[in-house]
Amino acid sequence: AAQTLTITNLSRHGDVQICNLAGQVILNTDINDIVTNINLSNLPNGIYYVALTGKDLFYASELIIFQ
């Protein structure tokens, strides 16, 4: 089954960045919709950092992928 990261209730433009533990950017994408789905099924198992940024907005979280 495909794994997705769903970002909801974003009422303004923003960016999503996913980095590995070494700090390498794995994915960087703009988001403009209230609901955004990002396919994660191509990422290998591991721990990643997710950052959501925009005007007056910053959110960071850890993401663990185990398939």
Short mmCIF file of N, CA and C in Angstrom, two decimals:
data_model
loop_
_atom_site.label_atom_id
_atom_site.label_comp_id
_atom_site.label_asym_id
_atom_site.label_seq_id
_atom_site.Cartn_x
_atom_site.Cartn_y
_atom_site.Cartn_z
N ALA A 1 0.84 -1.18 0.00
CA ALA A 1 0.00 0.00 0.00
C ALA A 1 0.88 1.24 0.00
N ALA A 2 0.44 2.26 -0.69
CA ALA A 2 1.18 3.51 -0.77
C ALA A 2 1.05 4.27 0.54
N GLN A 3 2.14 4.87 0.95
CA GLN A 3 2.11 5.72 2.13
C GLN A 3 2.03 7.16 1.67
N THR A 4 1.18 7.91 2.34
CA THR A 4 1.05 9.33 2.00
C THR A 4 1.10 10.17 3.26
N LEU A 5 1.61 11.36 3.10
CA LEU A 5 1.58 12.38 4.13
C LEU A 5 0.50 13.35 3.72
N THR A 6 -0.52 13.53 4.56
CA THR A 6 -1.62 14.43 4.25
C THR A 6 -1.52 15.67 5.11
N ILE A 7 -1.53 16.82 4.46
CA ILE A 7 -1.49 18.11 5.16
C ILE A 7 -2.83 18.78 4.90
N THR A 8 -3.54 19.12 5.98
CA THR A 8 -4.88 19.69 5.85
C THR A 8 -4.98 21.04 6.54
N ASN A 9 -6.02 21.76 6.17
CA ASN A 9 -6.38 23.03 6.80
C ASN A 9 -5.31 24.10 6.64
N LEU A 10 -4.54 24.03 5.58
CA LEU A 10 -3.58 25.09 5.31
C LEU A 10 -4.29 26.13 4.46
N SER A 11 -4.52 27.29 5.02
CA SER A 11 -5.31 28.30 4.32
C SER A 11 -4.45 29.28 3.53
N ARG A 12 -3.17 29.03 3.47
CA ARG A 12 -2.29 29.92 2.71
C ARG A 12 -1.16 29.11 2.07
N HIS A 13 -0.43 29.77 1.20
CA HIS A 13 0.69 29.14 0.50
C HIS A 13 1.78 28.73 1.49
N GLY A 14 2.41 27.61 1.22
CA GLY A 14 3.51 27.16 2.06
C GLY A 14 4.42 26.22 1.32
N ASP A 15 5.44 25.75 2.01
CA ASP A 15 6.40 24.80 1.46
C ASP A 15 6.54 23.64 2.43
N VAL A 16 6.72 22.45 1.87
CA VAL A 16 7.00 21.27 2.67
C VAL A 16 8.38 20.78 2.29
N GLN A 17 9.20 20.51 3.30
CA GLN A 17 10.53 19.99 3.06
C GLN A 17 10.71 18.75 3.92
N ILE A 18 11.19 17.67 3.31
CA ILE A 18 11.50 16.45 4.03
C ILE A 18 12.99 16.21 3.90
N CYS A 19 13.66 16.04 5.06
CA CYS A 19 15.11 15.82 5.10
C CYS A 19 15.41 14.52 5.83
N ASN A 20 16.52 13.89 5.45
CA ASN A 20 16.96 12.72 6.19
C ASN A 20 17.78 13.17 7.40
N LEU A 21 18.26 12.22 8.19
CA LEU A 21 19.00 12.57 9.42
C LEU A 21 20.33 13.26 9.13
N ALA A 22 20.85 13.08 7.91
CA ALA A 22 22.10 13.74 7.54
C ALA A 22 21.86 15.19 7.09
N GLY A 23 20.59 15.60 7.03
CA GLY A 23 20.26 16.96 6.63
C GLY A 23 20.06 17.14 5.14
N GLN A 24 20.16 16.04 4.38
CA GLN A 24 19.94 16.13 2.94
C GLN A 24 18.46 16.30 2.64
N VAL A 25 18.14 17.23 1.76
CA VAL A 25 16.75 17.45 1.38
C VAL A 25 16.32 16.33 0.43
N ILE A 26 15.31 15.58 0.85
CA ILE A 26 14.79 14.46 0.07
C ILE A 26 13.65 14.93 -0.82
N LEU A 27 12.85 15.85 -0.29
CA LEU A 27 11.70 16.36 -1.04
C LEU A 27 11.47 17.80 -0.63
N ASN A 28 11.18 18.64 -1.60
CA ASN A 28 10.86 20.04 -1.34
C ASN A 28 9.76 20.42 -2.32
N THR A 29 8.60 20.79 -1.82
CA THR A 29 7.49 21.07 -2.71
C THR A 29 6.65 22.23 -2.18
N ASP A 30 6.07 22.97 -3.09
CA ASP A 30 5.13 24.04 -2.74
C ASP A 30 3.76 23.43 -2.50
N ILE A 31 3.01 24.01 -1.57
CA ILE A 31 1.63 23.59 -1.37
C ILE A 31 0.74 24.82 -1.43
N ASN A 32 -0.35 24.68 -2.14
CA ASN A 32 -1.28 25.79 -2.32
C ASN A 32 -2.72 25.40 -2.00
N ASP A 33 -2.96 24.14 -1.72
CA ASP A 33 -4.32 23.64 -1.51
C ASP A 33 -4.61 23.47 -0.03
N ILE A 34 -5.89 23.44 0.31
CA ILE A 34 -6.30 23.21 1.69
C ILE A 34 -5.94 21.80 2.13
N VAL A 35 -5.99 20.84 1.20
CA VAL A 35 -5.58 19.46 1.47
C VAL A 35 -4.52 19.08 0.46
N THR A 36 -3.37 18.63 0.95
CA THR A 36 -2.27 18.21 0.10
C THR A 36 -1.84 16.81 0.51
N ASN A 37 -1.72 15.91 -0.46
CA ASN A 37 -1.24 14.55 -0.21
C ASN A 37 0.13 14.39 -0.87
N ILE A 38 1.09 13.90 -0.12
CA ILE A 38 2.44 13.67 -0.63
C ILE A 38 2.74 12.18 -0.54
N ASN A 39 3.08 11.59 -1.67
CA ASN A 39 3.38 10.16 -1.73
C ASN A 39 4.76 9.91 -1.13
N LEU A 40 4.82 9.04 -0.12
CA LEU A 40 6.07 8.71 0.56
C LEU A 40 6.53 7.28 0.28
N SER A 41 5.83 6.56 -0.58
CA SER A 41 6.12 5.14 -0.79
C SER A 41 7.49 4.90 -1.41
N ASN A 42 8.09 5.92 -2.04
CA ASN A 42 9.41 5.73 -2.64
C ASN A 42 10.55 5.98 -1.66
N LEU A 43 10.24 6.42 -0.44
CA LEU A 43 11.28 6.65 0.56
C LEU A 43 11.63 5.35 1.28
N PRO A 44 12.91 5.09 1.47
CA PRO A 44 13.29 3.90 2.23
C PRO A 44 12.95 4.05 3.71
N ASN A 45 12.91 2.92 4.40
CA ASN A 45 12.67 2.96 5.84
C ASN A 45 13.69 3.87 6.51
N GLY A 46 13.23 4.63 7.49
CA GLY A 46 14.15 5.50 8.21
C GLY A 46 13.42 6.60 8.93
N ILE A 47 14.19 7.49 9.51
CA ILE A 47 13.66 8.63 10.24
C ILE A 47 13.95 9.88 9.43
N TYR A 48 12.95 10.72 9.28
CA TYR A 48 13.04 11.93 8.49
C TYR A 48 12.50 13.10 9.31
N TYR A 49 12.87 14.29 8.90
CA TYR A 49 12.31 15.50 9.47
C TYR A 49 11.43 16.16 8.43
N VAL A 50 10.26 16.61 8.86
CA VAL A 50 9.33 17.30 7.98
C VAL A 50 9.19 18.73 8.50
N ALA A 51 9.35 19.69 7.61
CA ALA A 51 9.17 21.09 7.97
C ALA A 51 8.14 21.71 7.04
N LEU A 52 7.17 22.37 7.62
CA LEU A 52 6.14 23.09 6.88
C LEU A 52 6.34 24.57 7.18
N THR A 53 6.61 25.35 6.14
CA THR A 53 6.87 26.77 6.34
C THR A 53 6.02 27.61 5.41
N GLY A 54 5.76 28.82 5.83
CA GLY A 54 5.00 29.78 5.04
C GLY A 54 5.01 31.11 5.76
N LYS A 55 4.27 32.06 5.24
CA LYS A 55 4.19 33.36 5.90
C LYS A 55 3.56 33.19 7.28
N ASP A 56 4.27 33.61 8.31
CA ASP A 56 3.80 33.49 9.70
C ASP A 56 3.48 32.05 10.09
N LEU A 57 4.19 31.08 9.49
CA LEU A 57 3.91 29.67 9.75
C LEU A 57 5.20 28.88 9.79
N PHE A 58 5.38 28.07 10.84
CA PHE A 58 6.47 27.10 10.88
C PHE A 58 6.02 25.93 11.73
N TYR A 59 6.17 24.74 11.17
CA TYR A 59 5.84 23.52 11.89
C TYR A 59 6.89 22.48 11.53
N ALA A 60 7.40 21.78 12.50
CA ALA A 60 8.39 20.74 12.26
C ALA A 60 7.99 19.48 13.03
N SER A 61 8.28 18.33 12.42
CA SER A 61 7.93 17.07 13.06
C SER A 61 8.89 15.99 12.57
N GLU A 62 8.96 14.93 13.34
CA GLU A 62 9.75 13.77 12.95
C GLU A 62 8.82 12.79 12.25
N LEU A 63 9.32 12.14 11.23
CA LEU A 63 8.53 11.17 10.46
C LEU A 63 9.31 9.87 10.44
N ILE A 64 8.68 8.79 10.87
CA ILE A 64 9.32 7.47 10.83
C ILE A 64 8.62 6.65 9.78
N ILE A 65 9.40 6.12 8.83
CA ILE A 65 8.83 5.27 7.77
C ILE A 65 9.31 3.86 8.00
N PHE A 66 8.37 2.96 8.13
CA PHE A 66 8.65 1.54 8.30
C PHE A 66 7.63 0.79 7.46
N GLN A 67 8.08 0.24 6.35
CA GLN A 67 7.17 -0.45 5.43
C GLN A 67 7.39 -1.93 5.46
#
